[in-house]
Short mmCIF file of C-alpha atoms in Angstrom, two decimals:
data_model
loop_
_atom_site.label_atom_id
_atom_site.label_comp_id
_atom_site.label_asym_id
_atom_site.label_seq_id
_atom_site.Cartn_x
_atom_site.Cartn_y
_atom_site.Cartn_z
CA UNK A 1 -20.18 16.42 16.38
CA UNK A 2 -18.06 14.10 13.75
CA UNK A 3 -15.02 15.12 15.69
CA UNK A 4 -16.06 13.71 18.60
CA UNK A 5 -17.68 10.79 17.12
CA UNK A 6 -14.01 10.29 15.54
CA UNK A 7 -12.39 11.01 18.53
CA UNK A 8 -14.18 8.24 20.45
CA UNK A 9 -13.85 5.64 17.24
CA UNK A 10 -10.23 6.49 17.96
CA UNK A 11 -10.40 5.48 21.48
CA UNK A 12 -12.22 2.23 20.69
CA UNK A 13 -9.84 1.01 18.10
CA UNK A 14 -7.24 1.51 20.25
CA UNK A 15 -8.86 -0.17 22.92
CA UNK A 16 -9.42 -3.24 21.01
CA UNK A 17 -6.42 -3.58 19.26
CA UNK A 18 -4.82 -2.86 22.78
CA UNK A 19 -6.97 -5.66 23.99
CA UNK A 20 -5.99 -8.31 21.20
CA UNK A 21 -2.29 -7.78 21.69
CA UNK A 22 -2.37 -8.30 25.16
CA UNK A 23 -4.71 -11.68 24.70
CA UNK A 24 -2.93 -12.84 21.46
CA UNK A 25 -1.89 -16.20 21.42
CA UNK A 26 -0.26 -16.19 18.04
CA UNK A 27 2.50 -13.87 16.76
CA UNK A 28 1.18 -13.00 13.64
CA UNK A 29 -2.31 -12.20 15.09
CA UNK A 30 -0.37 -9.59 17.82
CA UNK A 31 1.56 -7.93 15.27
CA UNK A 32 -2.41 -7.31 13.05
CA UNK A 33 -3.69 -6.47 16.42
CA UNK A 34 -1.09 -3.78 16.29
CA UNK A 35 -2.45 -2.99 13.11
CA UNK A 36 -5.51 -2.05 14.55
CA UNK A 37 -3.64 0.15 17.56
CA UNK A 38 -2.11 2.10 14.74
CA UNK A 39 -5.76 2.80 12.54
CA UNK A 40 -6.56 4.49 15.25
CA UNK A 41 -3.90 7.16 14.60
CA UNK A 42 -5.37 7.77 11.63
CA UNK A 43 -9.00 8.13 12.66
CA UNK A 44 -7.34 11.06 15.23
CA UNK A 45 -5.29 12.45 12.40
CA UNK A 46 -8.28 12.49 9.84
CA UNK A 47 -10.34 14.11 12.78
CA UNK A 48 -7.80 16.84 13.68
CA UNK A 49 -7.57 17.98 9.59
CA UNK A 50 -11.62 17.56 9.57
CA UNK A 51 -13.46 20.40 8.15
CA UNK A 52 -17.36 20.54 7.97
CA UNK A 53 -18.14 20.54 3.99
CA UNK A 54 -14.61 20.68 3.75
CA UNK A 55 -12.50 18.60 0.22
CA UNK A 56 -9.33 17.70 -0.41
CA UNK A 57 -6.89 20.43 -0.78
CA UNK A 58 -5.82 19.38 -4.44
CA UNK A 59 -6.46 22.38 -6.44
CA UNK A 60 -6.61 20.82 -9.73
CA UNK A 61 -10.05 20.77 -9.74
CA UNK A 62 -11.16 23.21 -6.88
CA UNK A 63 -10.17 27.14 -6.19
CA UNK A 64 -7.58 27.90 -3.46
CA UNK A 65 -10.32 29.92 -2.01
CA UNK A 66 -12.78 26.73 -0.89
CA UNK A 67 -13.06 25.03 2.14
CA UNK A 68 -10.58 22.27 2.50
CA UNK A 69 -9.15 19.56 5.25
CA UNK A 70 -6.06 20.40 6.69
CA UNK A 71 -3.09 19.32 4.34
CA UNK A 72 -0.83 19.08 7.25
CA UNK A 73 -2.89 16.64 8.73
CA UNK A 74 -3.09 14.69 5.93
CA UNK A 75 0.77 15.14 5.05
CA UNK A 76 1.30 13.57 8.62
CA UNK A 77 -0.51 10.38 8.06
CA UNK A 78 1.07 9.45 5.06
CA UNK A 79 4.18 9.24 7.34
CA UNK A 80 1.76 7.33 9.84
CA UNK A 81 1.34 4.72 6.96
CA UNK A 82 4.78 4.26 5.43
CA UNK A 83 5.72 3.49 9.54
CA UNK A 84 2.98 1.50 9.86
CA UNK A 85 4.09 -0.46 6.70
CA UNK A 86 7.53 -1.21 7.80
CA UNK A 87 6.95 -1.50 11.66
CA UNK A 88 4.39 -4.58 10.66
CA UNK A 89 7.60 -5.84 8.16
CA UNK A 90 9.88 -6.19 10.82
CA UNK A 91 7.75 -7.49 13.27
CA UNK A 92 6.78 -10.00 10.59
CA UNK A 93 10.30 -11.32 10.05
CA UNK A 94 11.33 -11.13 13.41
CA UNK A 95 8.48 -13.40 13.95
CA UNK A 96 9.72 -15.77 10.91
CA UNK A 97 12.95 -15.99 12.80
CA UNK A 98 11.36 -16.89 16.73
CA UNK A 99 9.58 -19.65 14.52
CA UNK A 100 12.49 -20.86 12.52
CA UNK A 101 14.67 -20.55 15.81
CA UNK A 102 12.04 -22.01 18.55
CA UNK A 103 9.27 -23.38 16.60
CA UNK A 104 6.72 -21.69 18.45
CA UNK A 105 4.56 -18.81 17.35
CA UNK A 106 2.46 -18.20 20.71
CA UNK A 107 4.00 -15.27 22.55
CA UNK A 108 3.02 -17.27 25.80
CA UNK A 109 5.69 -19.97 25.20
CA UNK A 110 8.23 -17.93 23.65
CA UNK A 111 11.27 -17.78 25.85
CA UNK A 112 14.64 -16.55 24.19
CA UNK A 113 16.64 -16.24 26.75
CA UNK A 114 17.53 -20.45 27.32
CA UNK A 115 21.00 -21.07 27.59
CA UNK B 1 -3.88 -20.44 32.70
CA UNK B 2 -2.53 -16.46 32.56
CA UNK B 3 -5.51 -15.27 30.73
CA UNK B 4 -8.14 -14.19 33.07
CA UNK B 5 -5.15 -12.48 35.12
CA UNK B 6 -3.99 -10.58 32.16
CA UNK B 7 -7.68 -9.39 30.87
CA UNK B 8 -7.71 -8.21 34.73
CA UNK B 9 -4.76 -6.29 34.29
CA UNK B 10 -6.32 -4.77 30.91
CA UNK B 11 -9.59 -3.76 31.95
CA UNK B 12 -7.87 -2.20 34.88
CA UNK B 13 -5.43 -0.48 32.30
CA UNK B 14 -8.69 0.16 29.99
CA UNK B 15 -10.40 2.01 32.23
CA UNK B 16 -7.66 4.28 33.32
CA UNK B 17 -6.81 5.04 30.34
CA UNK B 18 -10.43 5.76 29.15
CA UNK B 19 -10.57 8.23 32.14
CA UNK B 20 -7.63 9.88 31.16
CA UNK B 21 -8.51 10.21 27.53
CA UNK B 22 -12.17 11.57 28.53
CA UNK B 23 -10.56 14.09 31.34
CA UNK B 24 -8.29 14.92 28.49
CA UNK B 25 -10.80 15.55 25.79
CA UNK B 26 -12.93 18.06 28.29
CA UNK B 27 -10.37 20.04 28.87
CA UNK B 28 -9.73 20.48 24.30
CA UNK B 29 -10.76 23.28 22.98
CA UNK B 30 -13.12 21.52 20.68
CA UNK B 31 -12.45 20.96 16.64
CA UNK B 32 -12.96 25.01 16.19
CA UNK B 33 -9.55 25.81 18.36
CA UNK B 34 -7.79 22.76 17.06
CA UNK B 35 -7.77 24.08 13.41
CA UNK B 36 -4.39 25.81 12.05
CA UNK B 37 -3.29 27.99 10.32
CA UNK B 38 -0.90 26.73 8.38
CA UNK B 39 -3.80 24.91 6.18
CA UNK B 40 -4.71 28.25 4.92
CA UNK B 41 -1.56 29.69 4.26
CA UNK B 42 -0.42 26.52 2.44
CA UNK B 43 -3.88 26.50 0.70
CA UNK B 44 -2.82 30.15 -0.77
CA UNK B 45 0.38 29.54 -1.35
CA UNK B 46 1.21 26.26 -2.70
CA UNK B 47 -0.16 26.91 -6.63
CA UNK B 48 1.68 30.73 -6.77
CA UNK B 49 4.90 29.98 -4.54
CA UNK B 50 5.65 26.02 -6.10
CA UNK B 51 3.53 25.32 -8.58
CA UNK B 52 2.18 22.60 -7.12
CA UNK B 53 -1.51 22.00 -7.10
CA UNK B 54 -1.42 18.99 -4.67
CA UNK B 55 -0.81 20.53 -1.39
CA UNK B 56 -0.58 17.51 0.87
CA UNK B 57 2.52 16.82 -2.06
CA UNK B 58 3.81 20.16 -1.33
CA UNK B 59 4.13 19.91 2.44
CA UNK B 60 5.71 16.19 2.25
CA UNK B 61 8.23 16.96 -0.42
CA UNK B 62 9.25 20.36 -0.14
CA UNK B 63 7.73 22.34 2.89
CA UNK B 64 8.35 19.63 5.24
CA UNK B 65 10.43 18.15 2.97
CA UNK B 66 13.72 17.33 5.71
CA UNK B 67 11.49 15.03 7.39
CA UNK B 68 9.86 13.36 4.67
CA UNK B 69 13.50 12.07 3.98
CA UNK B 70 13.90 11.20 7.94
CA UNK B 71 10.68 9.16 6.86
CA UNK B 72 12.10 7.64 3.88
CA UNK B 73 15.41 6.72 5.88
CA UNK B 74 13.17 5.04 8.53
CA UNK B 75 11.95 2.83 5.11
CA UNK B 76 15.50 2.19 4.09
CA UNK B 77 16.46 1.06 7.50
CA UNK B 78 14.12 -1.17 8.22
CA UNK B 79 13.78 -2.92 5.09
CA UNK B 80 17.45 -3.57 6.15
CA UNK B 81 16.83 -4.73 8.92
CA UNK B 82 14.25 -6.94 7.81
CA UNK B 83 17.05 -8.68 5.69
CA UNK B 84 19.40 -8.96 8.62
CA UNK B 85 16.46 -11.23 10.20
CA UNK B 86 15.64 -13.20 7.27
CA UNK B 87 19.11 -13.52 6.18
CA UNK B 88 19.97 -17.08 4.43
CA UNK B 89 22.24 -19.14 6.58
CA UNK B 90 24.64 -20.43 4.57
CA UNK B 91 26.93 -22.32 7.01
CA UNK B 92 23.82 -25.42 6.83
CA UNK B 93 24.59 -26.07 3.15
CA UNK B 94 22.28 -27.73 0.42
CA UNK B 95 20.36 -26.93 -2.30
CA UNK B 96 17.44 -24.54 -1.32
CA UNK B 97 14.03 -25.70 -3.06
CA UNK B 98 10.19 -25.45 -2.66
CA UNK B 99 8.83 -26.97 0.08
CA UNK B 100 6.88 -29.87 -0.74
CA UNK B 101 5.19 -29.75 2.82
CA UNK B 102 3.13 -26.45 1.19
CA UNK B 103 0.36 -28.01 -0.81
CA UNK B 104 -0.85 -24.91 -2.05
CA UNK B 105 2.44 -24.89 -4.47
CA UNK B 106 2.46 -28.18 -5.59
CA UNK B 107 -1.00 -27.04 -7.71
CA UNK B 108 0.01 -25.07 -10.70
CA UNK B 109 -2.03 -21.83 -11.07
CA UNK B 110 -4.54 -21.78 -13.53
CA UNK B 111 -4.59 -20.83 -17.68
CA UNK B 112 -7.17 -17.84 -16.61
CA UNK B 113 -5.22 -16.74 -13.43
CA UNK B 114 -2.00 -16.74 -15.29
CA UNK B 115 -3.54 -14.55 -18.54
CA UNK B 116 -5.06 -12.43 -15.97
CA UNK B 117 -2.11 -11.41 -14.10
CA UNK B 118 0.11 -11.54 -16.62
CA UNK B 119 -2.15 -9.15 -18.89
CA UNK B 120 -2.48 -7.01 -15.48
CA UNK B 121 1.33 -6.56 -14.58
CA UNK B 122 1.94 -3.66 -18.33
CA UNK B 123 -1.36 -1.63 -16.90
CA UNK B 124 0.27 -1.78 -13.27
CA UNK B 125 3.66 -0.58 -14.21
CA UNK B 126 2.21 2.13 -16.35
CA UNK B 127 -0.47 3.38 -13.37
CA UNK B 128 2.06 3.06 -10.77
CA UNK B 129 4.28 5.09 -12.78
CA UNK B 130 1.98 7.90 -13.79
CA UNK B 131 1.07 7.88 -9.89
CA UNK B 132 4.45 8.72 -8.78
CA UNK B 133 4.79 11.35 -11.82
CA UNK B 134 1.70 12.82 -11.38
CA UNK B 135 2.02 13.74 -7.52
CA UNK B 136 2.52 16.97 -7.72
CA UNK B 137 -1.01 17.85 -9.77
CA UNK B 138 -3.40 15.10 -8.26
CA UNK B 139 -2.98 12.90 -4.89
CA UNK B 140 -0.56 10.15 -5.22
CA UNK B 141 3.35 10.77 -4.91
CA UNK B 142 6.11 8.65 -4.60
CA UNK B 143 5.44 6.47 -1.53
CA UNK B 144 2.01 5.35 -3.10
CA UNK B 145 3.21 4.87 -6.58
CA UNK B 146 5.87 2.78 -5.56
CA UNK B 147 3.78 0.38 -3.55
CA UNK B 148 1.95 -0.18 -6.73
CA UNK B 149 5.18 -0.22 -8.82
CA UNK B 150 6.41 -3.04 -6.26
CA UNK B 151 2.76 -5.13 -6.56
CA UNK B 152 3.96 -5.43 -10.78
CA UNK B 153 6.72 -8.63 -9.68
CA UNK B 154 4.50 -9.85 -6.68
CA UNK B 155 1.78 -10.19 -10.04
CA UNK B 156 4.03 -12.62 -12.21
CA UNK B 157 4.75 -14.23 -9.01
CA UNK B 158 1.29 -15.18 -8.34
CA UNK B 159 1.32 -15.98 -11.96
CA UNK B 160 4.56 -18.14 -12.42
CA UNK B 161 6.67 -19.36 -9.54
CA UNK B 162 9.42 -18.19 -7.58
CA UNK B 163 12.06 -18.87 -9.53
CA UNK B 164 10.80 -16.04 -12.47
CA UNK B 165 10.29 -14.03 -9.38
CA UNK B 166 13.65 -14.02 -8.98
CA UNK B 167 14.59 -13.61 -12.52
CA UNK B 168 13.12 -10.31 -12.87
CA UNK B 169 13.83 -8.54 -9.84
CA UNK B 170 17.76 -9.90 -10.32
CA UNK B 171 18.45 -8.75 -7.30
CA UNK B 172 21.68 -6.63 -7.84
CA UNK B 173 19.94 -4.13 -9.75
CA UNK B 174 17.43 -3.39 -7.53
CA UNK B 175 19.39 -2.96 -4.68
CA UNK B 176 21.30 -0.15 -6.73
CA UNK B 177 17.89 1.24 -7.31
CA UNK B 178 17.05 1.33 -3.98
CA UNK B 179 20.62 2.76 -2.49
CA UNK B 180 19.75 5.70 -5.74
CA UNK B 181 16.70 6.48 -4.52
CA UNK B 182 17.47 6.88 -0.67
CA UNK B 183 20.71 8.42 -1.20
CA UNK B 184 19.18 10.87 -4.44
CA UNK B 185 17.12 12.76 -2.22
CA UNK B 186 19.61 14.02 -0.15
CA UNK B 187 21.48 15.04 -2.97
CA UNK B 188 18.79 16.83 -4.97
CA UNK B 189 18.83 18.49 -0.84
CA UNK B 190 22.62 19.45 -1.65
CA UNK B 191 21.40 21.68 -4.59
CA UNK B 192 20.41 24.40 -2.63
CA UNK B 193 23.95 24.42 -1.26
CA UNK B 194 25.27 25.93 -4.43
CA UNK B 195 22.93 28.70 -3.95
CA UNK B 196 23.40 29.39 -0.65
CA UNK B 197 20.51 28.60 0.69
CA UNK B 198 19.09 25.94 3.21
CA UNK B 199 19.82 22.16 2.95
CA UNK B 200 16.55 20.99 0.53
CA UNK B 201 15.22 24.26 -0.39
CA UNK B 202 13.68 24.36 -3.99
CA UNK B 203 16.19 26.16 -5.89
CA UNK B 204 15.12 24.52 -9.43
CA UNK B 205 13.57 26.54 -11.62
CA UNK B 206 9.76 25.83 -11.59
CA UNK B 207 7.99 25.35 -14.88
CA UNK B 208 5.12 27.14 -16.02
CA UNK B 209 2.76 28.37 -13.51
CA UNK B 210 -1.00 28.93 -13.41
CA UNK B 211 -3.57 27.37 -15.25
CA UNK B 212 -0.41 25.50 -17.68
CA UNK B 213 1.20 23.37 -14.22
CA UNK B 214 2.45 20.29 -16.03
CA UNK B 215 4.29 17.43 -14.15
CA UNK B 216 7.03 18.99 -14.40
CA UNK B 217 6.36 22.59 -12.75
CA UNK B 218 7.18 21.66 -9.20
CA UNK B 219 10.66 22.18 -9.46
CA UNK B 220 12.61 19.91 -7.15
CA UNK B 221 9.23 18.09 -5.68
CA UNK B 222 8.79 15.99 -9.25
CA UNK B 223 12.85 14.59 -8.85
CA UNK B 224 11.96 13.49 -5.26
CA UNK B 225 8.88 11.85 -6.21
CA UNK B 226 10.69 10.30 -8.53
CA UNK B 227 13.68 8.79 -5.99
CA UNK B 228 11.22 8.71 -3.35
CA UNK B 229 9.18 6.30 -6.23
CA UNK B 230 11.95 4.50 -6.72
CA UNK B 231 13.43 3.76 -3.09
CA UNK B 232 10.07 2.53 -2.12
CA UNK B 233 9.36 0.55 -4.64
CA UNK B 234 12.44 -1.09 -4.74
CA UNK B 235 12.63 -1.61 -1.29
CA UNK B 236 9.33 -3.52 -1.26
CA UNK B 237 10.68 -5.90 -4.21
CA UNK B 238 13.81 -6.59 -1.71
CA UNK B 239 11.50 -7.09 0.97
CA UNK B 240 8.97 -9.98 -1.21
CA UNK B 241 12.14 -11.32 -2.06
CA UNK B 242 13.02 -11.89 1.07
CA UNK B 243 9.95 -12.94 2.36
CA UNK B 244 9.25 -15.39 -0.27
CA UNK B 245 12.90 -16.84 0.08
CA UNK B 246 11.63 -18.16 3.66
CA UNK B 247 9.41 -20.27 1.57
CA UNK B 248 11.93 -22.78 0.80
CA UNK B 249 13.49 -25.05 2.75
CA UNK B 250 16.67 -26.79 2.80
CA UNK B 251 17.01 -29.86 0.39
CA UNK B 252 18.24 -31.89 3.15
CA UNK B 253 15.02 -31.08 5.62
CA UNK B 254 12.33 -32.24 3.28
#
C-alpha cells in the first residue's frame, strides 16, 4: 500500500514541479522548480528499496540476517543527489551570466540569440 | 499574454502523461516482484567479503565502485564548468569591491552571530571529518562529509566578510586538493593493476574483520572516502568562491 502511495507522491511532485517550470517567470524559481522534478526521483527510488518493517542495511547495530531496504536503491540516490547538487549549480551560474549579460531574469524575455 | 496558452499545453501534457504513468503502473508487478536480489546477497556479504558494515558504502565505493567515480567526474566537471560561466572578466579593468547597492552588507554581523559561528566552524571540521572517516561502519561517506567539510569556510564567511573568505580557502591550494581527490581515485583503481586483477578491485589488505571492524578495515573503500571527501569538499569551496565573487562589482560601476 506505501508503495503505491509513494508511487503516486512521485507522480504529483513531478507534476508540480513540471508545472512551475513551465509557468516560471523567474530563472531562479525554474531552476527550484526543477528541484522539485528531481525529489520526485527520490520518492520512486526510496519506494523501489521499500521494505515493510524493513531498516537500514548498516550492520553496526543490526544482524545481516534482519529485514532491510534495498542498499542498491539507496546507493543509487546518493548519485541522484550529488547530480541534483551540481545540475542546480550550473543552472545557477548560467543564470548569473543571462543576468549579468541581458539583465533579465524572466525566461519569457530572455532572447540570446540578438545580433 | 502566453500563459493561459502554455498551462493549455501542460494540462494537455499532464494528463497524458498521467495516463501513461497509470497504464504503466497496472501493468508492474507490484512492490513484491520489484524487490532484488542483489539486496540480500550484499546484505550477506558485505561484513565477511569487505569488512564493511555500511552496505549502501560498500556498493558506492567498491561494488559499484567504477561508477561512483563516473559520478564524482560528473562533480569535477561541472564545478568546472560552473567557473567557466562565472569567470572574472578581466579585459573591463578596476578594482573589484563590495557592492554598496547590497544593503544587507553594509550592516556588520552581530557580536553573538560572529561567537556563534566562529565557535561552530572547530565542531564542523571535526564532524565533517569523522563523517567521511567513518563511512564505512555507519551512514555517511565521502560525498556527505565533504558537504559539511565545505559549510566550515561558508561559516566564517557568514561570520567575517569576504575578504577572510578568501584568505582561508587561498585558492591555489584548494584547487590542488580538488585535482588530488578526483584524480586519487582512479589511481587507488590502478592498484589492482599490479595484481592482475580488474581496474578498482579491492586488492588492499582489509583490517580486522568481525566484531573488531575499525575505520580502517575496508581496505581500499576508507582511501576513496577519503579523496572522494576531499574532491567534494573542495570543489564546493571553489564553487562559494565563485559564487560569492559575483557579489562584487566593478569599482567603476558603483
Amino acid at each position: 500500500m506505501i508503495f503505491y502511495v509513494a508511487c503516486a507522491v512521485a507522480a504529483w511532485l513531478f507534476l508540480v514541479g513540471v508545472y512551475g517550470i513551465a509557468t516560471s517567470d523567474n530563472l531562479v524559481h525554474l531552476v527550484l522548480c526543477l528541484v522539485v522534478v528531481q525529489a520526485s526521483t527520490y520518492v520512486l527510488l526510496s519506494a523501489v528499496g521499500y521494505r515493510h518493517g524493513g531498516v537500514a542495511p548498516v550492520f553496526a547495530d543490526v544482524t545481516q540476517t534482519q529485514t532491510t531496504v534495498d542498499s542498491v536503491v539507496q546507493a543509487l540516490m546518493l548519485t541522484d543527489i550529488v547530480v541534483e547538487a551540481t545540475v542546480v549549480a550550473l543552472l545557477l551560474a548560467i543564470t548569473v551570466q543571462i543576468k549579468k549579460r541581458t539583465g533579465i531574469v524572466d525566461p519569457n524575455n530572455v532572447n540570446l540569440l540578438r545580433g | 499574454m502566453k500563459f493561459p496558452l502554455r498551462q493549455l499545453l501542460f494540462f494537455v501534457g499532464a494528463i497524458g502523461m498521467a495516463i501513461l504513468y497509470a497504464l504503466a503502473f497496472a501493468h508492474l508487478p507490484g512492490p513484491e516482484g520489484l524487490r532484488s536480489m542483489y539486496r540480500d546477497v550484499i546484505n550477506l556479504q558485505t561484513v565477511e567479503q569487505r569488512h564493511i558494515t555500511d552496505a549502501i558504502t560498500a556498493v558506492n565505493f567498491d561494488y559499484r565502485g567504477f561508477d561512483t567515480l563516473g559520478e564524482e567526474f560528473i562533480l569535477f566537471v561541472s564545478v568546472m564548468g560552473a567557473l567557466v560561466l562565472l569567470r572574472e572578466e578581466k579585459d573591463q579593468g578596476g578594482e573589484k569591491v563590495p557592492d554598496a547597492a547590497w544593503p544587507a552588507r553594509s550592516v556588520p554581523p552581530g557580536d553573538a552571530l560572529r561567537v556563534w559561528t566562529l565557535w561552530m566552524t572547530g565542531p564542523v571540521v571535526l564532524f565533517g571529518i569523522y563523517i567521511v572517516v567513518h563511512g564505512q561502519l555507519t551512514p555517511g561517506g565521502g560525498f556527505q562529509g565533504g558537504v559539511i567539510l565545505a559549510t566550515a569556510p561558508l561559516l566564517i564567511y557568514i561570520a567575517e566578510n569576504l575578504e577572510v573568505f578568501k584568505r582561508i580557502t587561498s585558492h591555489e591550494w584548494i584547487e590542488i586538493a580538488e585535482a588530488i581527490g578526483a584524480g586519487g581515485y582512479a589511481l587507488i583503481g590502478l592498484i589492482a593493476f599490479f595484481y592482475s586483477k580488474p581496474f578498482l578491485t579491492n586488492v588492499i589488505p582489509l583490517g580486522p574483520g568481525g566484531t573488531n571492524i575499525n575505520v580502517l578495515s575496508g581496505g581500499m573503500v576508507p582511501l576513496i572516502d577519503l579523496t572522494v571527501g576531499l574532491e567534494v569538499a573542495a570543489g564546493f569551496v571553489v564553487l562559494l568562491y565563485a559564487f560569492l565573487q559575483e557579489m562584487l562589482v566593478k569599482q567603476g560601476d558603483q
